[in-house]
PDB file of C-alpha atoms and ligand atoms in Angstrom:
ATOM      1  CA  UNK U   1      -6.028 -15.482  24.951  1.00 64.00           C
ATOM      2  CA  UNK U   2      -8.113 -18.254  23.054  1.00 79.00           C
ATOM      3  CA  UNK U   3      -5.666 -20.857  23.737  1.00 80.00           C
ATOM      4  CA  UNK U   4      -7.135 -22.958  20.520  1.00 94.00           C
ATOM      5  CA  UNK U   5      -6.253 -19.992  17.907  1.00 96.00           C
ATOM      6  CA  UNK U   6      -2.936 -21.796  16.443  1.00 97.00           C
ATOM      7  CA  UNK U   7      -5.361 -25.004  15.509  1.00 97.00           C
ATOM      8  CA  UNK U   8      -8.204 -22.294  14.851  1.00 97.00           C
ATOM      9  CA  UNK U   9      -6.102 -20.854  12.353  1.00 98.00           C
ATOM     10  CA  UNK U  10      -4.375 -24.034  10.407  1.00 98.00           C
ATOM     11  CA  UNK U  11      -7.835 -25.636  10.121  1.00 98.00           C
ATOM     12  CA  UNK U  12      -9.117 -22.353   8.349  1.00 98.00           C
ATOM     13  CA  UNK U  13      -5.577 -22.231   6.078  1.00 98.00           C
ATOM     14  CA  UNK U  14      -6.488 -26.221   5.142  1.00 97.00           C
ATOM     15  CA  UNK U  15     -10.001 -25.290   4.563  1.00 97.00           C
ATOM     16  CA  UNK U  16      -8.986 -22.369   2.150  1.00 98.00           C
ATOM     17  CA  UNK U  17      -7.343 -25.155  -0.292  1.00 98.00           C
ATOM     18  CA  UNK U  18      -3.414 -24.577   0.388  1.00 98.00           C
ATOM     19  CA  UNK U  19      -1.522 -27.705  -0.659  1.00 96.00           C
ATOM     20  CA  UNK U  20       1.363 -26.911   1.897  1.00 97.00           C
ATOM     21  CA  UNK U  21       1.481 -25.586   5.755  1.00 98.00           C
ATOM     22  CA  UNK U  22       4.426 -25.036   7.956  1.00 98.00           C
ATOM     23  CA  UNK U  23       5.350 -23.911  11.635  1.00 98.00           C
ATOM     24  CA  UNK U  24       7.399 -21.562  13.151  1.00 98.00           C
ATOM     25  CA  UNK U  25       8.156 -19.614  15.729  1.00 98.00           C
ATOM     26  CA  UNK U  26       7.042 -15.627  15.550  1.00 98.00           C
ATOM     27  CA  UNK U  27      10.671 -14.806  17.658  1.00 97.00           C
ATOM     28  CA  UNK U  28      12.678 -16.550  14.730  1.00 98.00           C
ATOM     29  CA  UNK U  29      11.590 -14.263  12.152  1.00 98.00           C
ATOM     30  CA  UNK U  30      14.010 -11.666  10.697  1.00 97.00           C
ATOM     31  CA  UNK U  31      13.342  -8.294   9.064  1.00 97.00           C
ATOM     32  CA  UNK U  32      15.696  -7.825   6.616  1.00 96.00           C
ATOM     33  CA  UNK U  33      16.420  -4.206   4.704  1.00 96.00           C
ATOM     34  CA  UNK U  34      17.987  -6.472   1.985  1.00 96.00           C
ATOM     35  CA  UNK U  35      14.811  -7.692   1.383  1.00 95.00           C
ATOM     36  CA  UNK U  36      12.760  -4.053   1.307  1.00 92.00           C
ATOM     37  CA  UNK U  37      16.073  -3.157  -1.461  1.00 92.00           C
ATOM     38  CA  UNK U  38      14.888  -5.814  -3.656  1.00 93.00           C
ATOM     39  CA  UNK U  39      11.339  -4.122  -4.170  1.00 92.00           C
ATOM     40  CA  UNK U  40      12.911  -0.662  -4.623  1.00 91.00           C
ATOM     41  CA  UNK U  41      14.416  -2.216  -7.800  1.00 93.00           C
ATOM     42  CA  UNK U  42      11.161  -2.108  -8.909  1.00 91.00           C
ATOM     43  CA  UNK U  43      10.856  -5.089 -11.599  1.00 91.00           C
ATOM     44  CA  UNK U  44       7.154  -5.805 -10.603  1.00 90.00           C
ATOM     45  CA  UNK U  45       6.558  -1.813 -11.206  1.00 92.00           C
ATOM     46  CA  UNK U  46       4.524  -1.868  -7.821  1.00 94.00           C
ATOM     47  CA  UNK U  47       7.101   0.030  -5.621  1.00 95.00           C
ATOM     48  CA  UNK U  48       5.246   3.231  -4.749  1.00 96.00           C
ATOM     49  CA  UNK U  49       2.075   2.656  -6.483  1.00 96.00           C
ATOM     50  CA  UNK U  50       0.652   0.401  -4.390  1.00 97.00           C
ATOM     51  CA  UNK U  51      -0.866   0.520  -0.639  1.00 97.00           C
ATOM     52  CA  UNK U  52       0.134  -2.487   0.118  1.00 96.00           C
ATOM     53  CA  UNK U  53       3.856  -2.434  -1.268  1.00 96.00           C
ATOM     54  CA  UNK U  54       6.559  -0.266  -0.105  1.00 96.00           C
ATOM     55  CA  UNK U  55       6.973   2.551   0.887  1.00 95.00           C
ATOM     56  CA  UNK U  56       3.341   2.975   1.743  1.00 96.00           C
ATOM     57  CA  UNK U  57       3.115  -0.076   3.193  1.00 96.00           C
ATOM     58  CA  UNK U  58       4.880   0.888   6.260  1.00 96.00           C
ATOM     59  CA  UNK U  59       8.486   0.919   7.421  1.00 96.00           C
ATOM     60  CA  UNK U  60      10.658  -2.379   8.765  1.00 97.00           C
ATOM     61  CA  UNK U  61      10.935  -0.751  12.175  1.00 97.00           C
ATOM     62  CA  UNK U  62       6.830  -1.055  12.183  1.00 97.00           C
ATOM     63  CA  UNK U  63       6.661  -4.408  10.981  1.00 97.00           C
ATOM     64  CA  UNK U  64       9.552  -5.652  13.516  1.00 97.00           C
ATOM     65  CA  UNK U  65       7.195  -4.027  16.373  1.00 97.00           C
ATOM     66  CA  UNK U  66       4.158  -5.749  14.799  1.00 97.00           C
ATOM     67  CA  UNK U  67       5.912  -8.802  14.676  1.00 98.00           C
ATOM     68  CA  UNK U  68       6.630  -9.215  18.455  1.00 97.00           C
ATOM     69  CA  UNK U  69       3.263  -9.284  19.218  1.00 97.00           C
ATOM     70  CA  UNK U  70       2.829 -12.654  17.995  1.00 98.00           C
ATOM     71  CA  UNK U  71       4.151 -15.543  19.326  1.00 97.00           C
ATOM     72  CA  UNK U  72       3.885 -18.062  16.640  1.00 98.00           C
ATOM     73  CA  UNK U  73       3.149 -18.258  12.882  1.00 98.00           C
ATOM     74  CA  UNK U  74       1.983 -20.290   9.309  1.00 98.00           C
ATOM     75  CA  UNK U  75       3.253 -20.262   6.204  1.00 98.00           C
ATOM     76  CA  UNK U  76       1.285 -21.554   3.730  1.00 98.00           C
ATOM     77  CA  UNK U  77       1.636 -22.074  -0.385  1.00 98.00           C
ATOM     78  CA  UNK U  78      -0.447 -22.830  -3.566  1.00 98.00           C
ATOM     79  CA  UNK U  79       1.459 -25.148  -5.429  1.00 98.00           C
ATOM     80  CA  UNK U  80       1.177 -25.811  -9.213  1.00 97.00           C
ATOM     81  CA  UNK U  81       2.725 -27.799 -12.129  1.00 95.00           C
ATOM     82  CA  UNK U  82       3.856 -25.786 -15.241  1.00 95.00           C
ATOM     83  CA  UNK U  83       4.420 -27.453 -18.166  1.00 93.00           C
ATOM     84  CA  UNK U  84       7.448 -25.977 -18.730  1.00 90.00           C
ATOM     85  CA  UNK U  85       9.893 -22.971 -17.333  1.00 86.00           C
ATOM     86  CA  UNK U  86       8.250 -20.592 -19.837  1.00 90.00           C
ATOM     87  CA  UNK U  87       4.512 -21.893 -18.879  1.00 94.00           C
ATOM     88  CA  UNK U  88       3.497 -18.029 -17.973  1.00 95.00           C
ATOM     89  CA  UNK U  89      -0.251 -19.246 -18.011  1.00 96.00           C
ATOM     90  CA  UNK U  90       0.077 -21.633 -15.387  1.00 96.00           C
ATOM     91  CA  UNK U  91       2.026 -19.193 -13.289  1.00 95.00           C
ATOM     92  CA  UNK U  92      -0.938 -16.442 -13.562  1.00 95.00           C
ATOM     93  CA  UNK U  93      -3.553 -18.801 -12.962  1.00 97.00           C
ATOM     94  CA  UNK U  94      -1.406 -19.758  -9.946  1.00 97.00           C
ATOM     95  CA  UNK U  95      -0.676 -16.554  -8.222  1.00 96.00           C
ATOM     96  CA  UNK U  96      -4.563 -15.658  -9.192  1.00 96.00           C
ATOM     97  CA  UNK U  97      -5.719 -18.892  -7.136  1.00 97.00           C
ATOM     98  CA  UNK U  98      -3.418 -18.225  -4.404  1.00 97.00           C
ATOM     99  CA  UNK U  99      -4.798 -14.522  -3.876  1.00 95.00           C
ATOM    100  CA  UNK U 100      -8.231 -16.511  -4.184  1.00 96.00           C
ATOM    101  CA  UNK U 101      -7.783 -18.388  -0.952  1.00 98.00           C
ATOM    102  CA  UNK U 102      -5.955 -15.891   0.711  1.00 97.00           C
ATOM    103  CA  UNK U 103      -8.932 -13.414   0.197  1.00 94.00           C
ATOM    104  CA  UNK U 104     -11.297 -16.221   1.726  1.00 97.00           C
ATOM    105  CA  UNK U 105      -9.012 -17.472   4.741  1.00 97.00           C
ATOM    106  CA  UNK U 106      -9.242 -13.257   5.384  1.00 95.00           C
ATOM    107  CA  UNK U 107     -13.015 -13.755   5.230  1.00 94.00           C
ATOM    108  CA  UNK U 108     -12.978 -16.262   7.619  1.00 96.00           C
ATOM    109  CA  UNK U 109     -10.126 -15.006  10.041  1.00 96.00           C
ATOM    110  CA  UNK U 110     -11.790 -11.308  10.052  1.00 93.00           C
ATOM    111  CA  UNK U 111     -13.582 -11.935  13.815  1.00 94.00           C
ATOM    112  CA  UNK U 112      -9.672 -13.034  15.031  1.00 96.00           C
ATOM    113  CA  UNK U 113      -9.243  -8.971  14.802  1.00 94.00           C
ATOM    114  CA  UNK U 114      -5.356  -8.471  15.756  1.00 95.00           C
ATOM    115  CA  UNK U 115      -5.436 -12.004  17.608  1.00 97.00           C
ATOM    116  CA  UNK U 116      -4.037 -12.845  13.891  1.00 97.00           C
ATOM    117  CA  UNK U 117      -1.909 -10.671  11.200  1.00 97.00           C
ATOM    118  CA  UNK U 118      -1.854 -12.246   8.105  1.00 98.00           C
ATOM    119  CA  UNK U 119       0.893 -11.171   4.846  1.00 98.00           C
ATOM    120  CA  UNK U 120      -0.144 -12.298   1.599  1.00 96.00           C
ATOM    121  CA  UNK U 121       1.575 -12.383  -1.215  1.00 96.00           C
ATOM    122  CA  UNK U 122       2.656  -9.330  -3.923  1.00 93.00           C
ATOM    123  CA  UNK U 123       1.022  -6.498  -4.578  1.00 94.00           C
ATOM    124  CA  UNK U 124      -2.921  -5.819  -3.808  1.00 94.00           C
ATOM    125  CA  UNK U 125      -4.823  -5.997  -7.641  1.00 92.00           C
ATOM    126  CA  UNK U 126      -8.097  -5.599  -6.159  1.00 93.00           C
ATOM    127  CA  UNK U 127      -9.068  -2.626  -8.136  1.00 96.00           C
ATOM    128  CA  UNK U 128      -7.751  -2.533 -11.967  1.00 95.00           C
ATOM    129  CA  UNK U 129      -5.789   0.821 -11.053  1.00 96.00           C
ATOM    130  CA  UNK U 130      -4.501   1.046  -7.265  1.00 97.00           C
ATOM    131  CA  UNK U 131      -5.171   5.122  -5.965  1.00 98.00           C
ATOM    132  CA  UNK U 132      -1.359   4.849  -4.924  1.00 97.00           C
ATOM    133  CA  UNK U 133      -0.303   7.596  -4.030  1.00 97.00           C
ATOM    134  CA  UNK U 134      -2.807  10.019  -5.418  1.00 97.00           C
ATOM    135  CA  UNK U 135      -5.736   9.027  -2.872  1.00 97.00           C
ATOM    136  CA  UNK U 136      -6.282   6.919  -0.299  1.00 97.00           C
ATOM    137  CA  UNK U 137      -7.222   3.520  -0.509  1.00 97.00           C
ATOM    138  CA  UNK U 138     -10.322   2.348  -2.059  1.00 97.00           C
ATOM    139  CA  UNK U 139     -10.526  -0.939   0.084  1.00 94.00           C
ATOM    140  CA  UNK U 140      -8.178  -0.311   3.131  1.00 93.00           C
ATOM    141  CA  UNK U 141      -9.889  -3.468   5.327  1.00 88.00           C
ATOM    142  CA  UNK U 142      -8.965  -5.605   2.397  1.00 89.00           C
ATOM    143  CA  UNK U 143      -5.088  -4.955   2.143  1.00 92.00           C
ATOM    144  CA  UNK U 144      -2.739  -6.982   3.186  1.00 95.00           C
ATOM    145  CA  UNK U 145       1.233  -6.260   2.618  1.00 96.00           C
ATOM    146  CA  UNK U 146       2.540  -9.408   0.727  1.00 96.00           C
ATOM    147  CA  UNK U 147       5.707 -11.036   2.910  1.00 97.00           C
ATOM    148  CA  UNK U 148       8.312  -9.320   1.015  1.00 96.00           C
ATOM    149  CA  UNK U 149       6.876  -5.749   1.517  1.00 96.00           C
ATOM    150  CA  UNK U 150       7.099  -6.795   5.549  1.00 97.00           C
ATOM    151  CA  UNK U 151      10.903  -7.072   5.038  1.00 97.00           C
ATOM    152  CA  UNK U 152      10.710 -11.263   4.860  1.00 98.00           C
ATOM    153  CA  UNK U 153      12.969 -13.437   3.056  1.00 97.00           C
ATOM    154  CA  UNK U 154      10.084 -16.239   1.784  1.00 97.00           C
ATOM    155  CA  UNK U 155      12.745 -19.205   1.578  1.00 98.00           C
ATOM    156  CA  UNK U 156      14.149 -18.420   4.831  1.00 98.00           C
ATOM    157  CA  UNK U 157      10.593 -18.528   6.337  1.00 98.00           C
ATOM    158  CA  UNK U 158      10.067 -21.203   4.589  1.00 98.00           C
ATOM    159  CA  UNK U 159      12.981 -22.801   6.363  1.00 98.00           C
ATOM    160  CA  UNK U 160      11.738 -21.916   9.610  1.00 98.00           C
ATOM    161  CA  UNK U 161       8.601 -23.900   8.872  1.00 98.00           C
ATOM    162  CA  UNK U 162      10.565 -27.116   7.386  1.00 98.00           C
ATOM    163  CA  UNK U 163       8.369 -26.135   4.132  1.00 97.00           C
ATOM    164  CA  UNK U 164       9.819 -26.517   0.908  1.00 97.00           C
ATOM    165  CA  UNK U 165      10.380 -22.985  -1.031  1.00 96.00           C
ATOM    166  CA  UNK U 166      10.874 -24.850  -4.011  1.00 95.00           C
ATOM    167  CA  UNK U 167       8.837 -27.982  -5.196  1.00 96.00           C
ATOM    168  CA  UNK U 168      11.045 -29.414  -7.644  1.00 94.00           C
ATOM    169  CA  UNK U 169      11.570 -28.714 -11.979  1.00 93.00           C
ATOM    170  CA  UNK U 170       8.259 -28.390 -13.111  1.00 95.00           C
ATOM    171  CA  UNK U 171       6.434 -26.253 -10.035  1.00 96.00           C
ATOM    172  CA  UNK U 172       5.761 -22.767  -8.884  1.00 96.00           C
ATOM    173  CA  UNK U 173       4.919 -21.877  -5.669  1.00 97.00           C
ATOM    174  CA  UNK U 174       3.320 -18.850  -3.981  1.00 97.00           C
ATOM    175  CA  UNK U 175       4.066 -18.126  -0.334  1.00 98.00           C
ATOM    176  CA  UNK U 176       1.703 -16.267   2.398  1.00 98.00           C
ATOM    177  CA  UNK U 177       1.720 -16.445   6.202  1.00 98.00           C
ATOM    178  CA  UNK U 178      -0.289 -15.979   9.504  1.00 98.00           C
ATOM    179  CA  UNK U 179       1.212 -15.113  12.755  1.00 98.00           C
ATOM    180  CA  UNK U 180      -0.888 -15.484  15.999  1.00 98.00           C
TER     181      UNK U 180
HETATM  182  S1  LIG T 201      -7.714  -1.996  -2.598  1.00 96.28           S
HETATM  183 FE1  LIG T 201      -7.392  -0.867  -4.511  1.00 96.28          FE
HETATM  184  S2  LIG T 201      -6.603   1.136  -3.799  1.00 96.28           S
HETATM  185 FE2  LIG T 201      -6.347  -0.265  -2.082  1.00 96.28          FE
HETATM  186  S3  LIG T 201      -4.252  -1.131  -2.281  1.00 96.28           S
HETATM  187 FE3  LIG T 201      -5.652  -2.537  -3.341  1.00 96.28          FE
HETATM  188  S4  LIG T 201      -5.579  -1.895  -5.478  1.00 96.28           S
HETATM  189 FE4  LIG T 201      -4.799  -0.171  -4.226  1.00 96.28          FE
END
């Protein structure tokens, strides 16, 4: 085991641009179904079109298996100011710049292999139309399931790390993380 991957992997998380990182420990993490019933209500109209949301995704028994494997773990957030609650601009722009660096920190992780398992956040909108579940995925090395779809509450992850889920009136945040 490379016993410099934890500071490997935060340097490469800072380098990617995240405003915000946080600790915790891999064992403290909890799977919860509630979590996996929120999706299946559907408002982001991903649930079982995309590969990288549920049910394709995998089940919570796989992810709780996955999980052990790891012994530690980042989470990490883009952080933006809106200029108000209704500021759906900044929020896109946002969420677009957090998939941004979470597409290069994969780039630069890829040689890790399974040394590293990374969640990103919401559904995968690399191709215009995801092939969920007519035909396989276009881009399968590219997928990642977001932290929700792995059965994670963010803010309690969040908590675990001592990293604020929310930044105050004004802010969004969006939440991934990197277990190693
Ligand atoms: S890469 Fe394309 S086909 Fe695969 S999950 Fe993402 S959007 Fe869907």
């Amino acid at each position: 085991m490379d016993e410099h991957l934890g500071e490997r992997l935060k340097k490469l998380i800072e380098k990617s641009g995240f405003e915000s990182i946080g600790a915790f420990k891999a064992a403290e993490l909890k799977v919860e179904p509630e979590v996996r019933a929120m999706c299946a209500v559907n408002t982001c109209q991903a649930y079982g079109k995309n590969w990288a949301c549920p049910p394709a995704c995998g089940s919570l028994e796989e992810y709780e298996e996955r999980f052990s494997h790891y012994l530690d773990g980042y989470v990490f957030q883009t952080i933006a100011q809106m200029e108000d609650a209704f500021d759906f601009e900044a929020i896109e722009a946002a969420g677009a710049e957090h998939k941004r660096r979470f597409h290069l920190l994969v780039d630069e992780t890829r040689d890790f292999g399974s040394a590293t398992l990374l969640l990103g956040a919401g559904h995968c909108s690399i191709c215009p139309e995801c092939s969920c579940p007519d035909a396989p995925c276009r881009f399968p090395d590219k997928v990642y399931p977001s932290m929700e779809a792995a059965g994670l509450l963010v803010s309690a992850v969040c908590n675990l790390a001592d990293v604020p889920y929310y930044h105050g009136p004004g802010t969004v945040a969006f939440c991934s993380a990197a277990l190693y």
